[in-house]
PDB file of C-alpha atoms in Angstrom:
ATOM      1  CA  GLN A  16     -48.791  21.604-111.239  1.00 79.00           C
ATOM      2  CA  VAL A  17     -45.837  19.844-109.601  1.00 88.00           C
ATOM      3  CA  GLN A  18     -43.496  17.246-111.021  1.00 94.00           C
ATOM      4  CA  LEU A  19     -41.357  14.909-108.940  1.00 95.00           C
ATOM      5  CA  VAL A  20     -38.406  13.194-110.609  1.00 96.00           C
ATOM      6  CA  GLU A  21     -36.508  10.415-108.853  1.00 97.00           C
ATOM      7  CA  SER A  22     -32.977   9.281-109.607  1.00 96.00           C
ATOM      8  CA  GLY A  23     -30.233   7.155-108.103  1.00 97.00           C
ATOM      9  CA  GLY A  24     -31.739   3.699-108.299  1.00 97.00           C
ATOM     10  CA  GLY A  25     -29.868   0.724-109.634  1.00 98.00           C
ATOM     11  CA  LEU A  26     -28.446  -2.712-108.944  1.00 98.00           C
ATOM     12  CA  VAL A  27     -26.445  -3.235-105.773  1.00 98.00           C
ATOM     13  CA  GLN A  28     -25.149  -6.246-103.850  1.00 98.00           C
ATOM     14  CA  PRO A  29     -26.455  -7.095-100.378  1.00 98.00           C
ATOM     15  CA  GLY A  30     -24.757  -4.906 -97.797  1.00 98.00           C
ATOM     16  CA  GLY A  31     -24.166  -2.154-100.324  1.00 98.00           C
ATOM     17  CA  SER A  32     -25.448   1.399-100.443  1.00 98.00           C
ATOM     18  CA  LEU A  33     -27.442   3.645-102.740  1.00 98.00           C
ATOM     19  CA  ARG A  34     -28.508   7.275-102.526  1.00 98.00           C
ATOM     20  CA  LEU A  35     -31.844   8.227-104.056  1.00 98.00           C
ATOM     21  CA  SER A  36     -32.751  11.774-105.024  1.00 98.00           C
ATOM     22  CA  CYS A  37     -36.079  13.417-105.789  1.00 97.00           C
ATOM     23  CA  ALA A  38     -36.388  16.910-107.224  1.00 95.00           C
ATOM     24  CA  ALA A  39     -39.644  18.863-107.259  1.00 93.00           C
ATOM     25  CA  SER A  40     -40.456  21.474-109.865  1.00 92.00           C
ATOM     26  CA  GLY A  41     -43.510  23.475-110.840  1.00 89.00           C
ATOM     27  CA  SER A  42     -45.780  26.156-109.449  1.00 84.00           C
ATOM     28  CA  PHE A  43     -46.292  26.051-105.692  1.00 83.00           C
ATOM     29  CA  PHE A  44     -45.708  28.109-102.576  1.00 82.00           C
ATOM     30  CA  SER A  45     -43.880  25.502-100.533  1.00 87.00           C
ATOM     31  CA  ILE A  46     -43.477  21.798 -99.880  1.00 90.00           C
ATOM     32  CA  TYR A  47     -44.181  20.905 -96.280  1.00 89.00           C
ATOM     33  CA  ASN A  48     -43.750  17.120 -96.364  1.00 93.00           C
ATOM     34  CA  MET A  49     -41.643  14.868 -98.553  1.00 95.00           C
ATOM     35  CA  GLY A  50     -41.235  11.149 -98.310  1.00 97.00           C
ATOM     36  CA  TRP A  51     -40.349   7.846 -99.871  1.00 98.00           C
ATOM     37  CA  TYR A  52     -42.540   4.804-100.453  1.00 98.00           C
ATOM     38  CA  ARG A  53     -41.730   1.521-102.125  1.00 98.00           C
ATOM     39  CA  GLN A  54     -43.576  -1.254-103.894  1.00 98.00           C
ATOM     40  CA  ALA A  55     -42.262  -4.740-104.582  1.00 97.00           C
ATOM     41  CA  PRO A  56     -43.832  -7.006-107.234  1.00 92.00           C
ATOM     42  CA  GLY A  57     -47.068  -8.526-105.968  1.00 94.00           C
ATOM     43  CA  LYS A  58     -47.108  -6.372-102.845  1.00 97.00           C
ATOM     44  CA  GLN A  59     -48.826  -3.170-101.796  1.00 97.00           C
ATOM     45  CA  ARG A  60     -47.005   0.114-101.720  1.00 97.00           C
ATOM     46  CA  GLU A  61     -45.539   0.765 -98.283  1.00 98.00           C
ATOM     47  CA  PHE A  62     -44.187   3.723 -96.380  1.00 98.00           C
ATOM     48  CA  VAL A  63     -40.403   4.006 -96.065  1.00 98.00           C
ATOM     49  CA  ALA A  64     -39.527   7.431 -94.655  1.00 98.00           C
ATOM     50  CA  ARG A  65     -40.742  11.022 -94.518  1.00 97.00           C
ATOM     51  CA  ILE A  66     -39.465  14.434 -93.503  1.00 96.00           C
ATOM     52  CA  ASN A  67     -41.469  17.552 -92.670  1.00 93.00           C
ATOM     53  CA  SER A  68     -40.913  21.291 -93.027  1.00 88.00           C
ATOM     54  CA  ILE A  69     -38.825  21.493 -89.849  1.00 91.00           C
ATOM     55  CA  ASP A  70     -36.778  18.418 -90.790  1.00 92.00           C
ATOM     56  CA  SER A  71     -38.431  16.034 -88.362  1.00 96.00           C
ATOM     57  CA  THR A  72     -38.172  12.493 -89.702  1.00 98.00           C
ATOM     58  CA  ASN A  73     -40.028   9.206 -89.449  1.00 98.00           C
ATOM     59  CA  TYR A  74     -39.004   5.755 -90.643  1.00 98.00           C
ATOM     60  CA  ALA A  75     -40.666   2.434 -91.202  1.00 98.00           C
ATOM     61  CA  ASP A  76     -39.414  -0.276 -88.850  1.00 98.00           C
ATOM     62  CA  PRO A  77     -37.705  -2.377 -91.571  1.00 97.00           C
ATOM     63  CA  VAL A  78     -35.412   0.515 -92.562  1.00 98.00           C
ATOM     64  CA  GLU A  79     -34.861   2.180 -89.182  1.00 97.00           C
ATOM     65  CA  GLY A  80     -31.146   2.584 -88.545  1.00 98.00           C
ATOM     66  CA  ARG A  81     -30.193   1.743 -92.128  1.00 98.00           C
ATOM     67  CA  PHE A  82     -31.840   4.507 -94.174  1.00 98.00           C
ATOM     68  CA  THR A  83     -31.575   8.266 -93.704  1.00 98.00           C
ATOM     69  CA  ILE A  84     -33.912  10.821 -95.260  1.00 98.00           C
ATOM     70  CA  SER A  85     -32.867  14.447 -95.700  1.00 96.00           C
ATOM     71  CA  ARG A  86     -33.776  17.578 -97.648  1.00 94.00           C
ATOM     72  CA  GLY A  87     -31.620  19.840 -99.751  1.00 91.00           C
ATOM     73  CA  SER A  88     -30.980  23.443 -98.780  1.00 84.00           C
ATOM     74  CA  ALA A  89     -33.579  24.686-101.267  1.00 81.00           C
ATOM     75  CA  LYS A  90     -36.193  22.386 -99.667  1.00 80.00           C
ATOM     76  CA  ASN A  91     -37.415  21.178-103.053  1.00 90.00           C
ATOM     77  CA  THR A  92     -35.210  18.096-103.061  1.00 94.00           C
ATOM     78  CA  VAL A  93     -35.311  15.036-100.852  1.00 96.00           C
ATOM     79  CA  TYR A  94     -32.690  12.317-100.507  1.00 97.00           C
ATOM     80  CA  LEU A  95     -32.732   8.790 -99.199  1.00 98.00           C
ATOM     81  CA  GLN A  96     -29.386   7.353 -98.172  1.00 98.00           C
ATOM     82  CA  MET A  97     -29.750   3.576 -98.059  1.00 98.00           C
ATOM     83  CA  ASN A  98     -27.066   1.548 -96.306  1.00 98.00           C
ATOM     84  CA  SER A  99     -26.749  -2.135 -95.462  1.00 98.00           C
ATOM     85  CA  LEU A 100     -29.171  -3.001 -98.219  1.00 98.00           C
ATOM     86  CA  LYS A 101     -30.963  -6.339 -98.123  1.00 98.00           C
ATOM     87  CA  PRO A 102     -32.647  -8.342-100.901  1.00 98.00           C
ATOM     88  CA  GLU A 103     -36.008  -7.548 -99.302  1.00 97.00           C
ATOM     89  CA  ASP A 104     -35.345  -3.866-100.006  1.00 98.00           C
ATOM     90  CA  THR A 105     -35.780  -4.600-103.715  1.00 98.00           C
ATOM     91  CA  ALA A 106     -38.670  -2.484-104.996  1.00 98.00           C
ATOM     92  CA  VAL A 107     -39.652   0.517-107.025  1.00 98.00           C
ATOM     93  CA  TYR A 108     -39.099   3.543-104.807  1.00 98.00           C
ATOM     94  CA  TYR A 109     -41.506   6.460-105.183  1.00 98.00           C
ATOM     95  CA  CYS A 110     -41.072  10.047-104.084  1.00 97.00           C
ATOM     96  CA  ASN A 111     -44.077  11.728-102.484  1.00 97.00           C
ATOM     97  CA  ALA A 112     -44.687  15.375-101.609  1.00 95.00           C
ATOM     98  CA  ASP A 113     -47.354  17.424 -99.847  1.00 94.00           C
ATOM     99  CA  VAL A 114     -47.485  20.815-101.528  1.00 92.00           C
ATOM    100  CA  PHE A 115     -48.996  24.086-100.331  1.00 88.00           C
ATOM    101  CA  ALA A 116     -50.362  26.225-103.159  1.00 82.00           C
ATOM    102  CA  PRO A 117     -52.741  29.211-103.355  1.00 79.00           C
ATOM    103  CA  ARG A 118     -55.663  26.935-104.242  1.00 85.00           C
ATOM    104  CA  GLY A 119     -55.008  24.424-101.493  1.00 87.00           C
ATOM    105  CA  ASN A 120     -52.863  21.512-100.421  1.00 91.00           C
ATOM    106  CA  TYR A 121     -52.044  18.742-102.898  1.00 92.00           C
ATOM    107  CA  ASN A 122     -50.242  15.424-102.849  1.00 94.00           C
ATOM    108  CA  TYR A 123     -47.962  14.332-105.697  1.00 95.00           C
ATOM    109  CA  TRP A 124     -46.103  11.182-106.687  1.00 97.00           C
ATOM    110  CA  GLY A 125     -43.047  10.622-108.824  1.00 97.00           C
ATOM    111  CA  GLN A 126     -42.796   7.883-111.431  1.00 97.00           C
ATOM    112  CA  GLY A 127     -40.464   5.752-109.332  1.00 97.00           C
ATOM    113  CA  THR A 128     -36.924   4.448-109.541  1.00 98.00           C
ATOM    114  CA  GLN A 129     -35.975   0.775-109.421  1.00 98.00           C
ATOM    115  CA  VAL A 130     -33.755  -0.515-106.627  1.00 98.00           C
ATOM    116  CA  THR A 131     -32.548  -4.093-106.962  1.00 98.00           C
ATOM    117  CA  VAL A 132     -30.493  -5.747-104.231  1.00 98.00           C
ATOM    118  CA  SER A 133     -29.044  -9.025-105.443  1.00 97.00           C
ATOM    119  CA  SER A 134     -25.819 -10.987-105.498  1.00 93.00           C
TER     120      SER A 134
END
Protein backbone atom coordinates (compact mmCIF):
# COMPACT_ATOMS: atom_id res chain seq x y z
CA GLN A 1 0.00 0.00 0.00
CA VAL A 2 1.28 3.44 -1.02
CA GLN A 3 -0.16 6.85 -0.30
CA LEU A 4 0.66 9.99 -2.26
CA VAL A 5 -0.10 13.36 -0.67
CA GLU A 6 0.13 16.57 -2.69
CA SER A 7 0.58 20.06 -1.31
CA GLY A 8 1.45 23.55 -2.48
CA GLY A 9 -1.54 24.42 -4.61
CA GLY A 10 -3.38 27.69 -4.33
CA LEU A 11 -4.45 30.89 -6.02
CA VAL A 12 -1.87 32.85 -7.98
CA GLN A 13 -1.96 35.72 -10.48
CA PRO A 14 -0.93 35.22 -14.10
CA GLY A 15 2.85 35.30 -14.38
CA GLY A 16 3.27 34.09 -10.82
CA SER A 17 4.84 30.93 -9.47
CA LEU A 18 3.89 27.96 -7.33
CA ARG A 19 5.81 24.93 -6.11
CA LEU A 20 3.91 21.67 -5.72
CA SER A 21 5.12 18.81 -3.56
CA CYS A 22 4.14 15.15 -3.43
CA ALA A 23 5.29 12.79 -0.70
CA ALA A 24 4.99 9.01 -0.95
CA SER A 25 4.63 6.76 2.06
CA GLY A 26 3.86 3.11 2.64
CA SER A 27 5.37 -0.30 2.01
CA PHE A 28 7.42 -0.60 -1.17
CA PHE A 29 10.93 -1.33 -2.36
CA SER A 30 11.42 1.72 -4.54
CA ILE A 31 9.68 4.28 -6.73
CA TYR A 32 11.05 4.29 -10.25
CA ASN A 33 8.82 6.91 -11.89
CA MET A 34 7.01 9.92 -10.49
CA GLY A 35 5.01 12.48 -12.36
CA TRP A 36 2.37 15.15 -12.44
CA TYR A 37 -0.92 15.22 -14.33
CA ARG A 38 -3.66 17.81 -14.34
CA GLN A 39 -7.36 17.98 -15.04
CA ALA A 40 -9.38 21.11 -15.72
CA PRO A 41 -13.19 21.19 -15.38
CA GLY A 42 -14.84 19.53 -18.36
CA LYS A 43 -11.55 18.24 -19.74
CA GLN A 44 -9.68 14.96 -19.64
CA ARG A 45 -6.73 14.44 -17.37
CA GLU A 46 -3.49 15.27 -19.17
CA PHE A 47 0.19 14.60 -18.67
CA VAL A 48 2.31 17.46 -17.32
CA ALA A 49 5.75 16.12 -16.39
CA ARG A 50 7.53 13.00 -15.19
CA ILE A 51 10.90 11.98 -13.80
CA ASN A 52 12.45 8.52 -13.68
CA SER A 53 14.84 6.72 -11.34
CA ILE A 54 17.92 8.30 -12.92
CA ASP A 55 16.34 11.78 -12.92
CA SER A 56 15.60 11.92 -16.63
CA THR A 57 12.66 14.23 -17.23
CA ASN A 58 9.89 14.72 -19.77
CA TYR A 59 7.45 17.60 -20.15
CA ALA A 60 4.24 18.25 -22.00
CA ASP A 61 4.59 20.91 -24.69
CA PRO A 62 2.35 23.50 -22.95
CA VAL A 63 4.61 23.59 -19.87
CA GLU A 64 8.03 23.07 -21.47
CA GLY A 65 10.40 25.81 -20.34
CA ARG A 66 8.07 27.03 -17.60
CA PHE A 67 7.76 24.03 -15.27
CA THR A 68 10.54 21.99 -13.67
CA ILE A 69 10.09 18.57 -12.09
CA SER A 70 12.58 17.23 -9.55
CA ARG A 71 12.91 14.60 -6.83
CA GLY A 72 14.01 14.94 -3.25
CA SER A 73 17.18 13.30 -1.98
CA ALA A 74 15.20 10.44 -0.42
CA LYS A 75 13.55 9.75 -3.81
CA ASN A 76 10.11 9.46 -2.23
CA THR A 77 9.19 13.07 -2.91
CA VAL A 78 8.60 14.85 -6.18
CA TYR A 79 8.31 18.58 -6.79
CA LEU A 80 6.90 20.68 -9.57
CA GLN A 81 8.18 24.24 -9.80
CA MET A 82 5.71 26.21 -11.90
CA ASN A 83 6.77 29.60 -13.24
CA SER A 84 5.13 32.07 -15.60
CA LEU A 85 1.74 30.62 -14.80
CA LYS A 86 -1.12 31.19 -17.22
CA PRO A 87 -4.90 31.01 -16.69
CA GLU A 88 -4.95 27.87 -18.83
CA ASP A 89 -2.77 26.18 -16.21
CA THR A 90 -5.75 26.23 -13.84
CA ALA A 91 -6.56 22.63 -12.91
CA VAL A 92 -6.40 20.02 -10.21
CA TYR A 93 -2.85 18.67 -10.24
CA TYR A 94 -2.36 14.99 -9.42
CA CYS A 95 0.78 13.20 -8.34
CA ASN A 96 1.45 9.81 -9.91
CA ALA A 97 4.01 7.14 -9.02
CA ASP A 98 5.17 3.80 -10.40
CA VAL A 99 6.18 1.64 -7.46
CA PHE A 100 8.29 -1.52 -7.36
CA ALA A 101 7.23 -3.93 -4.62
CA PRO A 102 7.89 -7.63 -3.90
CA ARG A 103 4.55 -8.61 -5.45
CA GLY A 104 5.00 -6.54 -8.59
CA ASN A 105 4.83 -3.07 -10.04
CA TYR A 106 1.92 -0.78 -9.17
CA ASN A 107 0.70 2.65 -10.16
CA TYR A 108 -0.72 5.10 -7.60
CA TRP A 109 -2.46 8.46 -7.68
CA GLY A 110 -2.74 11.21 -5.11
CA GLN A 111 -5.98 13.03 -4.34
CA GLY A 112 -4.92 16.20 -6.14
CA THR A 113 -4.24 19.81 -5.26
CA GLN A 114 -6.04 22.77 -6.81
CA VAL A 115 -4.07 25.36 -8.77
CA THR A 116 -5.97 28.47 -9.82
CA VAL A 117 -4.35 31.14 -11.98
CA SER A 118 -6.50 34.25 -12.10
CA SER A 119 -6.28 38.00 -11.79
